[in-house]
Short mmCIF file of C-alpha atoms in Angstrom, two decimals:
data_model
loop_
_atom_site.label_atom_id
_atom_site.label_comp_id
_atom_site.label_asym_id
_atom_site.label_seq_id
_atom_site.Cartn_x
_atom_site.Cartn_y
_atom_site.Cartn_z
CA MET A 5 67.76 90.83 69.57
CA ASN A 6 70.03 88.46 67.67
CA GLU A 7 70.79 85.00 69.55
CA LEU A 8 73.96 84.67 70.81
CA LYS A 9 76.74 82.91 69.29
CA ARG A 10 78.26 79.60 71.03
CA THR A 11 81.50 78.05 71.15
CA PRO A 12 81.71 74.44 70.92
CA LEU A 13 82.28 74.47 74.60
CA ARG A 14 79.03 76.19 75.84
CA ASP A 15 77.89 73.37 77.58
CA PHE A 16 81.28 72.38 79.04
CA HIS A 17 81.33 75.67 80.55
CA ALA A 18 77.91 75.71 81.96
CA ALA A 19 78.69 72.10 83.59
CA HIS A 20 81.65 73.66 85.25
CA GLY A 21 79.46 76.32 86.73
CA ALA A 22 80.53 79.25 84.60
CA ARG A 23 78.71 82.52 84.88
CA LEU A 24 77.56 83.18 80.99
CA VAL A 25 77.67 86.51 79.79
CA ASP A 26 77.05 88.16 76.17
CA PHE A 27 80.56 89.10 75.06
CA ALA A 28 80.84 90.71 71.73
CA GLY A 29 77.55 88.65 70.35
CA TRP A 30 79.06 85.33 72.13
CA GLU A 31 77.60 83.50 75.11
CA MET A 32 80.99 83.29 76.79
CA PRO A 33 82.07 82.44 80.34
CA VAL A 34 83.11 85.76 82.30
CA GLN A 35 84.12 83.51 85.38
CA TYR A 36 83.53 80.17 87.06
CA ARG A 37 84.64 80.51 90.81
CA SER A 38 86.03 83.68 91.12
CA ILE A 39 87.49 86.46 88.88
CA LEU A 40 90.35 87.13 91.59
CA GLU A 41 91.07 83.46 92.17
CA GLU A 42 91.32 82.60 88.40
CA HIS A 43 93.47 85.46 87.82
CA LYS A 44 95.84 84.46 90.70
CA ALA A 45 96.19 80.65 89.27
CA VAL A 46 97.27 82.01 86.03
CA ARG A 47 100.04 83.75 87.85
CA ARG A 48 100.68 81.12 90.04
CA THR A 49 100.01 77.52 88.45
CA ALA A 50 97.77 77.80 85.10
CA GLY A 51 94.57 78.85 83.79
CA LEU A 52 92.48 77.31 80.83
CA PHE A 53 90.62 79.84 78.75
CA ASP A 54 88.18 79.14 75.78
CA VAL A 55 89.08 81.73 73.32
CA SER A 56 87.28 80.25 70.32
CA HIS A 57 85.09 83.24 69.63
CA MET A 58 88.25 84.78 68.33
CA GLY A 59 88.21 85.10 64.42
CA GLU A 60 90.77 82.99 61.99
CA VAL A 61 91.57 84.07 58.50
CA ASP A 62 93.56 82.24 55.79
CA VAL A 63 95.61 84.73 53.61
CA ARG A 64 97.08 82.53 50.79
CA GLY A 65 98.42 83.41 47.27
CA PRO A 66 101.98 84.49 45.69
CA GLU A 67 101.43 88.25 47.17
CA ALA A 68 100.28 86.95 50.34
CA GLY A 69 103.38 88.47 52.11
CA LYS A 70 103.46 91.42 50.30
CA PHE A 71 99.78 92.10 50.92
CA LEU A 72 100.21 91.46 54.69
CA ASP A 73 103.05 93.96 54.90
CA HIS A 74 100.70 96.83 53.06
CA LEU A 75 97.81 95.73 55.53
CA VAL A 76 99.53 95.69 58.88
CA THR A 77 102.22 98.23 60.63
CA ASN A 78 104.45 95.54 61.72
CA SER A 79 107.01 94.01 59.48
CA VAL A 80 105.72 90.33 57.95
CA ALA A 81 108.60 90.62 55.59
CA ARG A 82 110.81 89.33 58.94
CA LEU A 83 108.67 86.61 59.58
CA PHE A 84 109.47 82.98 58.61
CA PRO A 85 107.60 79.71 58.64
CA GLY A 86 106.76 78.86 62.15
CA ARG A 87 106.98 82.57 63.57
CA VAL A 88 104.07 84.50 65.13
CA LEU A 89 103.79 88.43 64.77
CA TYR A 90 101.46 90.64 66.91
CA SER A 91 100.72 93.76 65.11
CA PRO A 92 98.01 96.48 64.56
CA MET A 93 96.31 96.89 61.38
CA CYS A 94 95.39 100.60 60.69
CA TYR A 95 93.06 102.93 58.94
CA PRO A 96 95.08 105.60 56.53
CA ALA A 97 94.31 108.17 59.29
CA GLY A 98 96.30 106.00 61.87
CA GLY A 99 93.44 104.64 63.86
CA VAL A 100 93.29 101.06 64.49
CA VAL A 101 90.97 98.73 62.66
CA ASP A 102 92.02 95.79 64.95
CA ASP A 103 94.99 94.24 66.35
CA LEU A 104 95.99 90.56 65.29
CA LEU A 105 98.28 87.99 65.32
CA VAL A 106 99.98 86.85 61.93
CA TYR A 107 101.13 83.26 61.55
CA MET A 108 103.41 82.33 58.66
CA HIS A 109 103.16 78.79 57.37
CA GLY A 110 105.03 79.44 54.06
CA THR A 111 105.74 82.07 51.49
CA ASP A 112 102.37 81.90 49.95
CA ASP A 113 100.42 80.94 53.24
CA TYR A 114 99.50 82.97 56.25
CA PHE A 115 97.07 82.54 58.90
CA LEU A 116 95.64 85.77 61.09
CA CYS A 117 93.87 85.92 64.23
CA ILE A 118 91.43 88.47 64.82
CA ASN A 119 89.45 89.87 67.50
CA ALA A 120 85.95 88.34 68.11
CA GLY A 121 84.16 91.50 67.98
CA ASN A 122 85.74 92.89 64.93
CA ILE A 123 85.50 89.76 62.47
CA ASP A 124 82.68 90.84 60.18
CA LYS A 125 84.65 94.66 60.16
CA ASP A 126 87.99 92.96 59.64
CA LEU A 127 86.78 90.63 56.97
CA ALA A 128 85.28 93.68 54.92
CA TRP A 129 88.24 95.59 55.53
CA ILE A 130 91.13 92.92 54.48
CA ARG A 131 89.00 91.86 51.44
CA GLY A 132 88.69 95.25 50.14
CA GLU A 133 92.35 95.69 50.41
CA ALA A 134 93.09 92.39 49.17
CA ALA A 135 91.25 93.02 45.86
CA LYS A 136 94.64 95.15 44.71
CA PHE A 137 97.06 91.90 45.28
CA ASN A 138 97.16 88.48 43.98
CA VAL A 139 95.87 86.87 47.36
CA THR A 140 92.60 84.99 48.33
CA VAL A 141 91.30 85.50 51.87
CA THR A 142 88.89 82.85 53.62
CA ASP A 143 87.16 83.39 56.84
CA ARG A 144 88.11 80.11 58.74
CA SER A 145 86.44 81.56 62.01
CA ALA A 146 83.83 78.68 62.05
CA ASP A 147 86.27 75.91 61.45
CA TYR A 148 88.47 76.62 64.32
CA ALA A 149 88.12 76.35 68.23
CA LEU A 150 90.97 77.77 70.31
CA LEU A 151 92.14 76.95 73.69
CA ALA A 152 94.76 78.90 75.72
CA VAL A 153 96.55 77.55 78.30
CA GLN A 154 98.60 80.43 80.47
CA GLY A 155 100.77 80.17 83.45
CA PRO A 156 104.12 79.18 84.85
CA ARG A 157 103.12 75.54 84.79
CA ALA A 158 101.20 75.73 81.01
CA ALA A 159 104.06 74.21 79.21
CA GLU A 160 104.41 71.15 81.72
CA ILE A 161 100.60 70.65 81.12
CA VAL A 162 100.47 70.50 77.46
CA GLN A 163 103.73 68.70 77.25
CA SER A 164 102.13 66.10 79.16
CA LEU A 165 99.51 65.55 76.32
CA THR A 166 102.10 65.80 73.18
CA GLY A 167 104.86 63.94 71.92
CA ALA A 168 106.12 67.47 70.15
CA LYS A 169 109.21 68.97 71.64
CA LEU A 170 107.47 71.98 73.16
CA GLY A 171 110.82 73.25 74.58
CA LEU A 172 112.04 74.02 70.83
CA VAL A 173 108.91 76.25 70.36
CA LYS A 174 110.08 79.53 71.53
CA TYR A 175 107.90 82.52 72.35
CA TYR A 176 105.91 84.12 69.33
CA HIS A 177 106.67 80.59 67.62
CA PHE A 178 104.40 77.79 66.60
CA THR A 179 104.46 74.22 65.38
CA GLU A 180 101.78 71.43 64.23
CA ALA A 181 101.48 68.56 66.63
CA THR A 182 98.87 66.38 68.00
CA VAL A 183 97.79 67.17 71.49
CA ALA A 184 95.65 64.71 73.30
CA GLY A 185 94.76 62.93 69.94
CA VAL A 186 93.94 66.57 68.70
CA ARG A 187 95.72 68.09 65.57
CA CYS A 188 96.62 71.57 66.82
CA ILE A 189 98.38 74.32 65.86
CA VAL A 190 100.42 75.11 68.87
CA SER A 191 101.37 78.82 69.27
CA ARG A 192 103.63 79.79 72.02
CA THR A 193 101.32 83.11 72.76
CA GLY A 194 98.83 84.31 74.85
CA TYR A 195 97.43 87.57 76.00
CA THR A 196 97.95 86.87 79.85
CA GLY A 197 101.66 88.11 80.27
CA GLU A 198 102.57 84.37 81.17
CA ASP A 199 104.17 81.72 79.24
CA GLY A 200 101.64 79.63 77.70
CA PHE A 201 100.25 78.07 74.45
CA GLU A 202 97.38 78.76 72.22
CA LEU A 203 95.67 75.52 70.92
CA TYR A 204 94.16 76.13 67.38
CA HIS A 205 92.02 72.97 66.63
CA ALA A 206 88.80 71.72 64.57
CA THR A 207 85.45 72.72 66.32
CA GLY A 208 84.59 69.11 66.85
CA ASP A 209 87.36 68.20 68.81
CA ALA A 210 87.17 71.29 71.41
CA GLN A 211 85.17 69.35 74.16
CA ALA A 212 87.80 66.25 74.29
CA LEU A 213 90.93 68.53 73.91
CA ALA A 214 89.26 70.77 76.87
CA GLN A 215 88.69 67.97 79.09
CA ALA A 216 92.01 66.73 78.35
CA VAL A 217 93.77 69.62 79.39
CA LEU A 218 91.77 69.97 82.43
CA ASP A 219 92.43 66.47 83.74
CA ALA A 220 96.16 66.94 83.09
CA GLY A 221 96.23 70.39 84.44
CA THR A 222 94.25 70.19 87.66
CA PRO A 223 96.53 67.81 89.87
CA ARG A 224 99.06 70.69 88.76
CA GLY A 225 97.00 73.75 89.92
CA LEU A 226 95.09 74.58 86.63
CA GLU A 227 91.98 76.49 86.98
CA LEU A 228 89.07 77.10 84.35
CA ALA A 229 89.56 80.90 84.12
CA GLY A 230 87.02 83.06 82.10
CA LEU A 231 87.06 86.49 80.11
CA GLY A 232 86.89 88.54 83.58
CA ALA A 233 90.45 86.96 84.42
CA ARG A 234 91.71 87.40 81.00
CA ASP A 235 91.02 90.92 81.21
CA SER A 236 92.62 91.71 84.38
CA LEU A 237 95.60 89.67 83.34
CA ARG A 238 96.08 91.48 80.15
CA LEU A 239 95.62 95.09 81.73
CA GLU A 240 98.19 93.88 84.70
CA ALA A 241 100.75 92.92 81.95
CA GLY A 242 100.05 96.39 79.84
CA TYR A 243 98.84 94.61 76.93
CA PRO A 244 96.13 96.96 74.92
CA LEU A 245 92.74 95.66 74.36
CA TYR A 246 91.01 96.66 71.25
CA GLY A 247 88.09 99.33 71.74
CA HIS A 248 90.14 100.20 75.18
CA GLU A 249 93.63 101.58 74.52
CA ILE A 250 93.54 101.13 70.90
CA THR A 251 90.44 102.22 68.78
CA ALA A 252 89.67 103.86 65.43
CA GLU A 253 90.78 107.22 67.11
CA ILE A 254 93.64 105.90 69.10
CA SER A 255 96.90 105.13 66.90
CA PRO A 256 99.49 102.36 67.83
CA LEU A 257 101.79 105.34 68.71
CA THR A 258 99.54 107.13 70.88
CA ALA A 259 98.91 103.63 72.70
CA GLY A 260 102.76 103.15 73.41
CA LEU A 261 103.02 100.52 70.53
CA GLY A 262 105.78 102.40 68.56
CA TRP A 263 107.57 99.00 68.50
CA THR A 264 104.95 97.64 66.31
CA VAL A 265 104.88 100.49 63.50
CA LYS A 266 107.71 100.24 61.29
CA LEU A 267 107.87 103.30 59.81
CA ASP A 268 111.02 102.04 57.68
CA LYS A 269 108.65 99.67 55.49
CA PRO A 270 108.04 101.87 52.12
CA ASP A 271 104.46 101.57 52.32
CA PHE A 272 101.34 100.33 54.60
CA ILE A 273 97.98 101.82 55.34
CA GLY A 274 98.33 104.67 57.91
CA ARG A 275 102.27 105.05 57.30
CA GLU A 276 101.70 109.02 56.30
CA ALA A 277 99.59 109.64 59.31
CA LEU A 278 101.54 107.48 61.75
CA LEU A 279 104.97 109.23 60.73
CA ARG A 280 103.32 112.80 60.91
CA GLU A 281 102.52 111.48 64.45
CA LYS A 282 105.89 110.28 65.06
CA GLN A 283 107.33 113.59 64.04
CA ASN A 284 104.91 116.11 65.48
CA GLY A 285 104.06 114.23 68.32
CA GLY A 286 100.16 113.27 68.76
CA PRO A 287 97.60 115.26 71.06
CA ASN A 288 97.05 112.51 73.32
CA LYS A 289 99.03 109.62 74.98
CA VAL A 290 97.78 106.46 76.87
CA VAL A 291 99.41 106.11 80.19
CA PHE A 292 99.06 103.24 82.61
CA PHE A 293 98.49 103.89 86.44
CA LYS A 294 98.06 102.51 89.82
CA THR A 295 96.39 104.49 92.88
CA GLY A 296 97.41 102.84 96.32
CA ASP A 297 93.62 102.38 96.87
CA ARG A 298 91.38 99.33 96.27
CA ARG A 299 88.61 101.54 94.59
CA ILE A 300 88.51 100.42 91.08
CA VAL A 301 88.80 103.45 88.52
CA ARG A 302 86.43 102.61 85.94
CA ALA A 303 86.48 103.03 82.33
CA GLU A 304 85.40 106.73 81.26
CA THR A 305 86.20 108.18 84.49
CA PRO A 306 87.55 111.94 83.94
CA VAL A 307 91.07 112.31 84.51
CA LEU A 308 91.94 115.60 86.28
CA GLY A 309 95.02 117.69 85.80
CA ALA A 310 96.91 119.55 88.59
CA ASP A 311 94.59 122.45 88.44
CA GLY A 312 91.52 120.06 88.57
CA ALA A 313 90.46 120.62 84.96
CA VAL A 314 89.73 117.30 82.88
CA VAL A 315 92.44 116.36 80.83
CA GLY A 316 91.49 113.07 79.80
CA HIS A 317 89.38 109.90 80.64
CA VAL A 318 90.33 106.22 81.98
CA LEU A 319 90.15 103.44 78.87
CA SER A 320 90.22 100.62 81.37
CA GLY A 321 90.38 99.78 85.11
CA THR A 322 90.37 96.80 87.33
CA LEU A 323 91.89 95.82 90.83
CA SER A 324 95.23 94.04 90.32
CA PRO A 325 94.75 90.76 92.17
CA ILE A 326 98.53 90.62 92.60
CA LEU A 327 99.13 94.25 93.51
CA ASN A 328 95.82 94.28 95.47
CA GLU A 329 95.28 98.01 94.29
CA ALA A 330 93.36 99.26 91.34
CA ILE A 331 95.29 99.84 88.20
CA GLY A 332 94.38 101.20 84.88
CA SER A 333 95.07 102.91 81.74
CA ALA A 334 94.16 106.42 80.62
CA LEU A 335 94.06 108.46 77.51
CA VAL A 336 95.21 111.97 78.48
CA ALA A 337 96.35 115.09 76.81
CA THR A 338 99.96 114.98 75.93
CA PRO A 339 100.86 118.20 77.89
CA ALA A 340 99.33 116.82 81.05
CA ALA A 341 100.79 113.38 80.79
CA THR A 342 103.80 114.77 82.68
CA GLN A 343 101.81 116.55 85.29
CA PRO A 344 100.27 115.17 88.63
CA LEU A 345 97.01 113.24 87.55
CA ALA A 346 94.08 112.41 89.60
CA VAL A 347 90.60 110.93 89.61
CA ASP A 348 87.50 111.69 91.80
CA ILE A 349 85.70 108.36 93.29
CA ARG A 350 82.56 109.26 94.85
CA GLY A 351 84.03 112.46 96.51
CA ALA A 352 87.58 110.91 97.10
CA ARG A 353 90.31 112.72 95.23
CA LEU A 354 92.71 110.08 94.30
CA GLY A 355 96.05 110.54 92.61
CA LEU A 356 97.43 108.38 89.81
CA GLN A 357 100.92 106.98 89.76
CA LEU A 358 102.07 106.64 86.52
CA VAL A 359 103.56 103.43 86.11
CA THR A 360 105.54 101.60 82.80
CA PRO A 361 103.77 98.22 82.68
CA PRO A 362 104.08 95.37 83.30
CA PHE A 363 102.67 96.18 86.56
CA VAL A 364 103.76 92.86 88.23
CA PRO A 365 107.07 91.05 86.93
CA LEU A 366 106.01 88.75 84.22
CA LYS A 367 108.14 85.44 83.65
CA LYS A 368 107.14 84.49 79.72
CA SER A 369 109.89 82.68 78.15
CA MET B 24 70.23 78.64 94.85
CA SER B 25 70.77 81.34 97.38
CA ASN B 26 71.14 80.90 101.27
CA ILE B 27 68.33 82.71 102.73
CA PRO B 28 68.39 82.02 106.59
CA ALA B 29 64.83 81.78 107.83
CA GLU B 30 65.32 84.02 111.15
CA LEU B 31 66.45 87.13 109.55
CA ARG B 32 64.49 89.99 107.69
CA TYR B 33 65.06 91.52 104.51
CA ALA B 34 64.91 94.51 102.06
CA LYS B 35 63.77 94.25 98.55
CA SER B 36 67.25 96.17 97.69
CA HIS B 37 68.78 92.78 98.95
CA GLU B 38 70.00 93.80 102.62
CA TRP B 39 69.43 91.40 105.50
CA VAL B 40 68.63 92.61 109.05
CA ARG B 41 69.20 90.56 112.30
CA PRO B 42 67.40 91.74 115.34
CA GLU B 43 69.64 91.28 118.41
CA ALA B 44 68.84 90.69 122.03
CA ASP B 45 69.76 94.16 122.99
CA GLY B 46 67.30 95.83 120.70
CA THR B 47 69.81 96.76 118.07
CA VAL B 48 69.72 95.36 114.55
CA THR B 49 72.63 94.02 112.31
CA VAL B 50 72.91 94.64 108.50
CA GLY B 51 74.66 93.16 105.55
CA ILE B 52 73.85 92.22 101.82
CA THR B 53 72.64 88.95 101.33
CA ASP B 54 73.93 85.99 99.64
CA TYR B 55 71.95 86.37 96.50
CA ALA B 56 73.58 89.83 96.58
CA GLN B 57 76.93 88.91 96.89
CA ASN B 58 76.76 85.88 94.32
CA SER B 59 75.23 88.69 91.83
CA LEU B 60 78.03 91.09 92.38
CA GLY B 61 80.90 88.56 92.25
CA ASP B 62 84.29 89.17 93.72
CA ILE B 63 83.80 92.14 96.17
CA THR B 64 86.87 94.51 96.13
CA TYR B 65 85.84 97.40 98.14
CA VAL B 66 83.03 98.22 101.09
CA GLN B 67 82.50 101.83 101.83
CA VAL B 68 80.28 102.00 105.00
CA PRO B 69 79.07 105.32 107.03
CA LYS B 70 80.75 106.80 110.16
CA VAL B 71 79.58 105.47 113.40
CA GLY B 72 77.25 107.91 114.81
CA ALA B 73 75.58 108.91 111.32
CA VAL B 74 71.52 108.74 111.44
CA LEU B 75 70.10 106.99 108.38
CA LYS B 76 66.44 107.11 107.04
CA ALA B 77 65.12 103.84 105.69
CA GLY B 78 65.74 103.56 101.98
CA GLU B 79 68.77 105.88 102.19
CA THR B 80 72.21 104.77 100.75
CA PHE B 81 74.32 104.00 103.38
CA GLY B 82 77.25 102.81 101.36
CA VAL B 83 78.79 101.33 98.25
CA VAL B 84 79.64 97.82 97.64
CA GLU B 85 82.12 97.46 94.62
CA SER B 86 82.79 94.49 92.73
CA VAL B 87 85.18 93.90 89.84
CA LYS B 88 82.25 94.20 87.42
CA ALA B 89 80.28 97.27 89.22
CA ALA B 90 80.00 99.69 92.14
CA SER B 91 76.44 99.25 93.83
CA ASP B 92 74.65 101.26 96.33
CA VAL B 93 73.65 99.86 99.48
CA TYR B 94 70.39 100.82 101.49
CA ALA B 95 69.22 101.22 105.11
CA PRO B 96 66.27 98.70 105.44
CA ILE B 97 65.28 100.76 108.43
CA ALA B 98 66.00 104.10 109.99
CA GLY B 99 68.44 104.30 112.86
CA ALA B 100 71.70 105.40 114.21
CA VAL B 101 75.01 103.91 113.30
CA LEU B 102 76.62 102.02 116.63
CA ALA B 103 79.23 100.09 114.72
CA VAL B 104 80.68 99.42 111.22
CA ASN B 105 82.53 96.27 110.46
CA THR B 106 86.03 97.78 110.05
CA ALA B 107 87.46 94.33 109.03
CA LEU B 108 85.89 94.88 105.64
CA GLU B 109 88.46 97.55 104.56
CA SER B 110 91.28 95.16 104.35
CA ALA B 111 89.26 91.91 103.39
CA PRO B 112 86.17 93.11 101.59
CA GLU B 113 85.78 89.41 100.20
CA THR B 114 84.65 88.25 103.72
CA VAL B 115 81.28 89.40 102.21
CA ASN B 116 81.49 86.34 99.73
CA LYS B 117 82.66 84.21 101.80
CA ALA B 118 80.28 84.83 104.99
CA PRO B 119 77.36 87.06 103.90
CA TYR B 120 75.61 86.62 107.00
CA THR B 121 78.22 86.38 109.70
CA ASP B 122 81.68 88.05 109.41
CA GLY B 123 80.47 90.00 106.51
CA TRP B 124 78.34 92.14 108.35
CA MET B 125 78.28 95.84 107.50
CA LEU B 126 76.68 97.89 110.16
CA LYS B 127 74.81 97.81 113.57
CA LEU B 128 72.04 100.15 113.94
CA LYS B 129 69.73 101.64 116.59
CA PRO B 130 66.46 101.39 115.04
CA ALA B 131 64.68 104.87 115.25
CA ASP B 132 61.26 102.67 115.49
CA PRO B 133 61.85 99.06 116.73
CA ALA B 134 58.40 98.32 115.16
CA ALA B 135 59.85 99.18 111.54
CA ILE B 136 61.81 95.60 111.42
CA ASN B 137 58.02 94.23 110.95
CA GLY B 138 57.64 96.01 107.91
CA LEU B 139 60.65 94.04 106.32
CA LEU B 140 60.39 90.93 104.10
CA ASP B 141 60.42 87.37 105.69
CA ALA B 142 62.51 84.85 104.12
CA VAL B 143 59.75 83.25 102.27
CA ALA B 144 58.66 86.79 100.73
CA TYR B 145 62.40 87.68 99.98
CA ALA B 146 63.10 84.57 98.52
CA LYS B 147 60.43 85.33 95.82
CA VAL B 148 62.46 88.84 95.31
CA ALA B 149 65.92 86.53 94.84
CA GLU B 150 64.35 84.24 92.15
#
């Protein structure tokens, strides 16, 4: 077995009582005190997440923008310096290689944030496509640590550590600033559905920055939060997670991410397949549901149609700590998606109430 | 380090048994078990009157992470179940040996309790 990779904060997590687990080959904190309490802290005040396992990639060169518009489905041409874009990156058949964030520093200088479990696959894919363009692709994953401060009090907490005017940094924008003496890319992004910031910084500064955020945040109700809360928060917000709602087999259109697919772009990888899917409809659809019951409907659970036949399966499931009931997502055959759906949990038939996410009101700016 | 009260008896499958003065026993899951499961979100217990065999599944404890069966440490009839856990399953996390109890049994054979682990032996299982 390969040795698990560690973020620069591994010992910090252990010292704060984290339960560490193998996540995509990384030794990561799944929880500290309680997943449910960490989740509620993020919705109520703030949470601090170590997401240093995420990958970072520099894309530079005269054709950087043109290349990225070919690579991803969303519109890179609409970016301007200081703006962040969320986008899937697809295979020619329309399935998803990964979903990522594109940061624009300048016309020939972009920065990508990609999923930890996909770093090697993504780099191979990106480099293969980049060969046709005048760009250089550099893996910066080892250079950067990444902290996410999320929740209604996140802005106040980060603002207390920097002279930069964070009020000017709108949602999905970023700036470069010194936070607690550490040079950071300060990005108003996150994957919890709350307002918040993601702080990219040199790995050697991670310990000092995490401690400074914790010290500034604790009196304001901030708690350390692990990957368990991150997953329930993103599902409650209705955000897709690679490997669940989007995969090599589940296209962004199937997943309900049509807003990220700019079919009016003349060319991008997967465009023809996605255009066909848009015109003809796909065989399956991702739906979000709640059950009115506390029993978690776990991934892979078969979804049953009106006549009891299997019409799909669950992709993600958890207990919403805010609604206090089970929520989840499922991939179901398109014709079945408008019929009554149910699951069987240990002999109990539970109806799925389809919901357009988010499951809870979100306050992001 | 788990809390393993000396006055209780234990099953290898991480249930505890408390013999009561009236000859009944109270059953729950141990501090080690609740801590291993993490946030408990749902507890399914049998109906009052159910007759359980030793080692038989009597219910399910669900956490955010997983659903785990729980087993009858000894044979007996179910005299009472903790209905408060329906709305507050997290009580098992907070007070596994007191308010987080799951059921009361009338043992089929009161001597069966002697076949369970004592706290010292269970501590080795829960290491």
